mmCIF file of C-alpha atoms in Angstrom:
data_model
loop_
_atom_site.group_PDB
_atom_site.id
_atom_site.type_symbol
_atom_site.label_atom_id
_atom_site.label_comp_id
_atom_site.label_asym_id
_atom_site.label_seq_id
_atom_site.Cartn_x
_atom_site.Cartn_y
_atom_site.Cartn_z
ATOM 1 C CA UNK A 859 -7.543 21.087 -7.542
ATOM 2 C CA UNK A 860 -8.054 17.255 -7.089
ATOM 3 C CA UNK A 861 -5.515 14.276 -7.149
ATOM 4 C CA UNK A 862 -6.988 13.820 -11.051
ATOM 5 C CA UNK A 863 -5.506 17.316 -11.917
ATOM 6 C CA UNK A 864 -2.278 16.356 -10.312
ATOM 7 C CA UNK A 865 0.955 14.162 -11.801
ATOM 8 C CA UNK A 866 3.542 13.091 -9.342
ATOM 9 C CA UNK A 867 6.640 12.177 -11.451
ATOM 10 C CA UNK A 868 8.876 12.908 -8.749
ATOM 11 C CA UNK A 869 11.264 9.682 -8.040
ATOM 12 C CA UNK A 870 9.398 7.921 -5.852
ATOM 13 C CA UNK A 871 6.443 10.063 -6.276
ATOM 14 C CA UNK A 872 2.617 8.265 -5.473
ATOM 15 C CA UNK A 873 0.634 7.850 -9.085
ATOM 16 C CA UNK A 874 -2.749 6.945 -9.367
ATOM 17 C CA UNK A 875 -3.367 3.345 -9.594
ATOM 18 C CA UNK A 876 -4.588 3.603 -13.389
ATOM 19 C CA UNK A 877 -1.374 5.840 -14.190
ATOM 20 C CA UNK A 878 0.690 3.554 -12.008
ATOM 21 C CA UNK A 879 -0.214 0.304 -14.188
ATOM 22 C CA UNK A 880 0.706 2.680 -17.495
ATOM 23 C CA UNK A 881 3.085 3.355 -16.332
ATOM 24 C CA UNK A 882 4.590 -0.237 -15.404
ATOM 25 C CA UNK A 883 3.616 -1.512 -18.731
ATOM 26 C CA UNK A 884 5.694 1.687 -20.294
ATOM 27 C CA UNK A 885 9.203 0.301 -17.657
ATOM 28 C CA UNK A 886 8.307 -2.884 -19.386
ATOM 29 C CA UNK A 887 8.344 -1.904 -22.953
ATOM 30 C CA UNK A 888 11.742 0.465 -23.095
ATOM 31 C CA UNK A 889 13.533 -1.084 -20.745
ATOM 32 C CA UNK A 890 15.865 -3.277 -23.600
ATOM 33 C CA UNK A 891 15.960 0.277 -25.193
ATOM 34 C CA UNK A 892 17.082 2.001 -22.432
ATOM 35 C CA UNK A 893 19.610 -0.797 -20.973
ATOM 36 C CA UNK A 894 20.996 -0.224 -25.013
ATOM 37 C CA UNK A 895 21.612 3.429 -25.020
ATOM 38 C CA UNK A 896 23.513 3.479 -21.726
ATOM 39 C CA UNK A 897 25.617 0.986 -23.188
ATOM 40 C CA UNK A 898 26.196 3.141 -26.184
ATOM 41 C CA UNK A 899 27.146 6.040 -23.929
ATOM 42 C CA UNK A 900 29.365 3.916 -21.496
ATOM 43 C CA UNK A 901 31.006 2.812 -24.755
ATOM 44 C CA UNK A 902 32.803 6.113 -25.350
ATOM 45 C CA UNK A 903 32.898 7.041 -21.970
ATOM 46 C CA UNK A 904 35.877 4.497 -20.880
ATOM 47 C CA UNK A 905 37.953 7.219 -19.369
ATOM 48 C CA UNK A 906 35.435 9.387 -17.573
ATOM 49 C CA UNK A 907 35.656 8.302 -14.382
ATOM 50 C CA UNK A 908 33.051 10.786 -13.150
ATOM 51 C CA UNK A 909 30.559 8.564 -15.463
ATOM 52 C CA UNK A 910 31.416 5.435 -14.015
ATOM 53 C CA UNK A 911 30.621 6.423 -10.372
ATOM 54 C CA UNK A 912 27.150 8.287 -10.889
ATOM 55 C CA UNK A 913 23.693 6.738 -11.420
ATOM 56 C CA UNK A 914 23.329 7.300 -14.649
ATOM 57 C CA UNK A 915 25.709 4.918 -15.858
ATOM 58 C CA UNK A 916 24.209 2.269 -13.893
ATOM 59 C CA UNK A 917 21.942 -0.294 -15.973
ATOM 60 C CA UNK A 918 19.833 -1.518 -13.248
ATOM 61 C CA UNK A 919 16.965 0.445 -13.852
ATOM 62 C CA UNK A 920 14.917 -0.614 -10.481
ATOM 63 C CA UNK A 921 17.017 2.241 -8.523
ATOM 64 C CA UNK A 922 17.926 4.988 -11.765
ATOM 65 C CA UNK A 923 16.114 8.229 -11.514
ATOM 66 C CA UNK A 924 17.048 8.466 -15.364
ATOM 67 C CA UNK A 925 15.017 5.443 -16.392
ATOM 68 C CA UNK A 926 12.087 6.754 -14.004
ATOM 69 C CA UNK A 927 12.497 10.179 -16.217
ATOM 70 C CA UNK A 928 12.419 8.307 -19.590
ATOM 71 C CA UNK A 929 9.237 6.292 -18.364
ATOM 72 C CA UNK A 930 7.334 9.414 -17.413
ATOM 73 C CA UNK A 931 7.963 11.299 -20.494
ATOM 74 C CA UNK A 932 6.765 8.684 -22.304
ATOM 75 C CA UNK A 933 3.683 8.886 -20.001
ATOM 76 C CA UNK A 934 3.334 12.380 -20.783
ATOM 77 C CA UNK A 935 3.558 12.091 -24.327
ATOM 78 C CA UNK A 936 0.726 8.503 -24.142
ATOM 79 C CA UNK A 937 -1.427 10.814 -22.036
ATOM 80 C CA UNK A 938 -1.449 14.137 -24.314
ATOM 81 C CA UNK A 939 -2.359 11.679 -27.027
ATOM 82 C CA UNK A 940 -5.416 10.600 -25.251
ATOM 83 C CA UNK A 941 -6.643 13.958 -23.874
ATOM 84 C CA UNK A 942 -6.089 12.825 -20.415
ATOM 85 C CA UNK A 943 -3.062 14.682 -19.315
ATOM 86 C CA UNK A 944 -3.102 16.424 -15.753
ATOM 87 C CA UNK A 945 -3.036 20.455 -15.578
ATOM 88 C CA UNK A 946 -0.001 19.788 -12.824
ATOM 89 C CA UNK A 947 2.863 18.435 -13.251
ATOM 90 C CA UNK A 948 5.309 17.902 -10.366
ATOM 91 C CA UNK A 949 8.869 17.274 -10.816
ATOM 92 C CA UNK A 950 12.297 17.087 -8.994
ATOM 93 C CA UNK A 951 15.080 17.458 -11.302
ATOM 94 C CA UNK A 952 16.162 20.457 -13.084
ATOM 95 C CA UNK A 953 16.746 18.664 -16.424
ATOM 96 C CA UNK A 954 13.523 16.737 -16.160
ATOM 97 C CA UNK A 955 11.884 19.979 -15.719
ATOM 98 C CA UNK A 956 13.306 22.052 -18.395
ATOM 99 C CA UNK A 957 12.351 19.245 -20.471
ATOM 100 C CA UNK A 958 8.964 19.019 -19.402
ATOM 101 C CA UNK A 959 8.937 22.580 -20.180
ATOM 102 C CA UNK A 960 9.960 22.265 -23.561
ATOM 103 C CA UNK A 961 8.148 19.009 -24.199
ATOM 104 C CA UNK A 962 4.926 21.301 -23.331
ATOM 105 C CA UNK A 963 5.633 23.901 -25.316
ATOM 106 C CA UNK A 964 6.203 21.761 -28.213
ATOM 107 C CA UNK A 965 3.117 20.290 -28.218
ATOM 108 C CA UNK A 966 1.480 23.495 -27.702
ATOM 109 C CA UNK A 967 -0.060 22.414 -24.409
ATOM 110 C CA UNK A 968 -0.667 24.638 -21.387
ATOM 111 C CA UNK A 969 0.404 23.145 -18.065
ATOM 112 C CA UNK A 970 2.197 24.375 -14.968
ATOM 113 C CA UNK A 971 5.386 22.185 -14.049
ATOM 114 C CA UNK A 972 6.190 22.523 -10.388
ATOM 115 C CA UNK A 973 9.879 21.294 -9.304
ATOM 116 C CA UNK A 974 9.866 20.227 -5.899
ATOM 117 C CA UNK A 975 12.650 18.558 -3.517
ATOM 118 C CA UNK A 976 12.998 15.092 -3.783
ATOM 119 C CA UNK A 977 11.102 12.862 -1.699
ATOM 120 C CA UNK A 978 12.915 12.110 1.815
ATOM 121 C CA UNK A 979 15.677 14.185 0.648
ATOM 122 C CA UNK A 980 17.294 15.584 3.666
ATOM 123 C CA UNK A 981 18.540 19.386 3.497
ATOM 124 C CA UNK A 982 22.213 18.095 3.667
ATOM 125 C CA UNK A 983 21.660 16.463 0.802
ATOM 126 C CA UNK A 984 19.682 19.274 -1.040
ATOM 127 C CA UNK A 985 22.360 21.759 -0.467
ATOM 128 C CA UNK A 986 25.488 19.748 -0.669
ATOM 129 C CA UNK A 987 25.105 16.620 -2.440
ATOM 130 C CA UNK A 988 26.978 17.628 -5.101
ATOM 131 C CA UNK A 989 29.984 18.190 -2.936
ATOM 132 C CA UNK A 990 29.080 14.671 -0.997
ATOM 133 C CA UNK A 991 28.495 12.476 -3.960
ATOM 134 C CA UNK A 992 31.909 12.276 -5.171
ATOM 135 C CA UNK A 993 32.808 11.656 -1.644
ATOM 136 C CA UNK A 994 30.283 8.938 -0.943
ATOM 137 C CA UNK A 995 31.354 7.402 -4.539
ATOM 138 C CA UNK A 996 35.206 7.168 -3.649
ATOM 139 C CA UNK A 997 34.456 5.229 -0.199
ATOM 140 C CA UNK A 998 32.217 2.906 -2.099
ATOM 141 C CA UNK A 999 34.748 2.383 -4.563
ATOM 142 C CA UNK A 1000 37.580 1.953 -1.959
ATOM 143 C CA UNK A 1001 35.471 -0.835 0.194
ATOM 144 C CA UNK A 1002 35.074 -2.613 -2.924
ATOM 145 C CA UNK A 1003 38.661 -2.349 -3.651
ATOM 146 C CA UNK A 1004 39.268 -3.583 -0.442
ATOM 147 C CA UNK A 1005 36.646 -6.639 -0.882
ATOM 148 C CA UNK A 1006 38.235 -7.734 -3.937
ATOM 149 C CA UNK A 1007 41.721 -7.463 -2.390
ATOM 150 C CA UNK A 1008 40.586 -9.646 0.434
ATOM 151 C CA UNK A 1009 39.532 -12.034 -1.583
ATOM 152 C CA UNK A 1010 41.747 -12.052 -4.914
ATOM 153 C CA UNK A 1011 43.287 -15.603 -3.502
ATOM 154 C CA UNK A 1012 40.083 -17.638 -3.894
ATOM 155 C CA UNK A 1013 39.527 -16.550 -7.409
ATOM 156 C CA UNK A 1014 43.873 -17.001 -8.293
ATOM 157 C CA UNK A 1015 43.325 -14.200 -10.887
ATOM 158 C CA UNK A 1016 47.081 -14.126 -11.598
ATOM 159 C CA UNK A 1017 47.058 -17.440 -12.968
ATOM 160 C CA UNK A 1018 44.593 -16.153 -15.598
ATOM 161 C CA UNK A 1019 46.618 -15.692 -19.272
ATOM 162 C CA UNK A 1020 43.181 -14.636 -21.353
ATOM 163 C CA UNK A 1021 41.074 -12.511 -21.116
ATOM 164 C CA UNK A 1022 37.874 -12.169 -18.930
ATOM 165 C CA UNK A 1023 34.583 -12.188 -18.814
ATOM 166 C CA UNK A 1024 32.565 -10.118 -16.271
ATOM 167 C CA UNK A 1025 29.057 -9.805 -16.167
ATOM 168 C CA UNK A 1026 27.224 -6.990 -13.681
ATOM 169 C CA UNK A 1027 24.517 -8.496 -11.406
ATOM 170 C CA UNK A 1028 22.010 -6.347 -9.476
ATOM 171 C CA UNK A 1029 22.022 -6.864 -5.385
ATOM 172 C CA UNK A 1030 19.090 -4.970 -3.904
ATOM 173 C CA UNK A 1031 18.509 -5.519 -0.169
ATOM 174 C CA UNK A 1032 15.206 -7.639 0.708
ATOM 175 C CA UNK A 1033 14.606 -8.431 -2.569
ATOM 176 C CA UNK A 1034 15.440 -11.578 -5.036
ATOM 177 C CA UNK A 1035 15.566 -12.105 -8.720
ATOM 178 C CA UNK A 1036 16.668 -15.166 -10.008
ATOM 179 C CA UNK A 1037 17.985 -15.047 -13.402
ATOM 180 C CA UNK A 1038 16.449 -12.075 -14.464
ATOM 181 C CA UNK A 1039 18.619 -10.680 -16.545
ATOM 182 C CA UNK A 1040 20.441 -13.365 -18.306
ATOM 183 C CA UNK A 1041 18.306 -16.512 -17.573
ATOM 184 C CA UNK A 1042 20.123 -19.593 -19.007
ATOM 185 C CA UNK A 1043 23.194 -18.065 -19.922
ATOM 186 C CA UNK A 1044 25.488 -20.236 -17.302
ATOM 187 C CA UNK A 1045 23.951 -23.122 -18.555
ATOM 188 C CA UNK A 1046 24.313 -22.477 -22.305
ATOM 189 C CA UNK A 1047 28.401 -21.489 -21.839
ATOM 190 C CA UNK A 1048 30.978 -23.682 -22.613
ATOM 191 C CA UNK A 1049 33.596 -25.033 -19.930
ATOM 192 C CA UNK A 1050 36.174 -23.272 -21.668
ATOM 193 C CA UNK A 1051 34.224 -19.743 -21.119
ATOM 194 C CA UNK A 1052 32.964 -20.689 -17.685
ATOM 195 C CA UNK A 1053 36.644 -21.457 -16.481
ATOM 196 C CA UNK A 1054 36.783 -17.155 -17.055
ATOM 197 C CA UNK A 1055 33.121 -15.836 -16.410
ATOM 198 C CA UNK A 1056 33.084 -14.065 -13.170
ATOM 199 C CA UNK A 1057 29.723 -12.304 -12.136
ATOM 200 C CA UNK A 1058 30.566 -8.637 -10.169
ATOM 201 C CA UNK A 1059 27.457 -7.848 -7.830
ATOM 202 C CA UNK A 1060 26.840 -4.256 -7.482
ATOM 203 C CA UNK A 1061 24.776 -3.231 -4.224
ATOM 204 C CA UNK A 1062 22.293 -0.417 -4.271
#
């Protein structure tokens, strides 16, 4: 069996160059979509705190495994339209898999879906990342408590009387984006709204 026979849609997983720019354009085309329905989950979600510390809640879709997923399906589903889809299929998430599955099975096609580790994944983190994550998510909440704490006096929050407006920014180490996500928007707000617009980074 050669590379053409085989899909990598592991996270992080190596796609041909001709799948690769598919799939890029795909990223491209849902990622409004996508941004939209995690909104409309966080939405009624306000209280689940176990929501608000795992990936999926996360909008930045350069580091979420669940926007990777989305893309790829919608590869599948482009390829199987145009006879070109591989007789492998290699995943390495449970969901995505049983998905797969019943994606294939659907569409009455006949391929073999292979679930896999995740690349670089470290047997500690295979076998108890469930029981770490929750760890790993309170620390990062705490130092960020701790950041904000140390630095509540420059921003005099107290002296605020209405309410605020915070806007999430992406932080990803060795890499730069200027006004990516909201280009223009500090220079199209009034005084009034700037005086209360604070933009929280989050770090991945």
């Amino acid at each position: 069996m050669n590379n053409a026979d085989v899909l990598d849609l592991r996270w992080h997983g190596k796609l041909p160059d001709n799948y690769g720019q598919v799939f890029d354009e795909i990223a491209y085309l849902i990622r409004k979509e996508f941004i939209e329905l995690i909104e409309q989950v966080s939405s009624s979600m306000n209280n689940n705190l176990d929501w608000w510390v795992e990936g999926p809640a996360s909008r930045n879709y350069f580091s979420s495994p669940l926007f990777h997923y989305c893309c790829s399906l919608v590869l599948l589903d482009k390829l199987a339209s145009q006879k070109n889809l591989s007789r492998l299929i290699l995943v390495d998430s449970k969901a995505f898999y049983a998905l797969v599955k019943t994606w294939s099975r659907d569409n009455d096609l006949n391929l073999e879906v292979h679930l896999l580790s995740r690349i670089d994944e470290s047997l500690i983190k295979k076998y108890f990342g469930s029981m770490l994550r929750p760890i790993k998510s309170s620390i990062k909440l705490l130092l960020l408590f701790l950041a904000t704490r140390n630095n509540s006096g420059h921003a005099e929050l107290t002296k605020i009387s209405q309410p605020l407006i915070l806007i999430d920014t992406f932080v990803m180490d060795g890499l730069e984006l200027k006004d990516r996500y909201y280009p223009g928007l500090w220079e199209n707000l009034n005084e009034s709204d700037k005086k209360r617009t604070y933009f929280v980074p989050e770090f991945d």
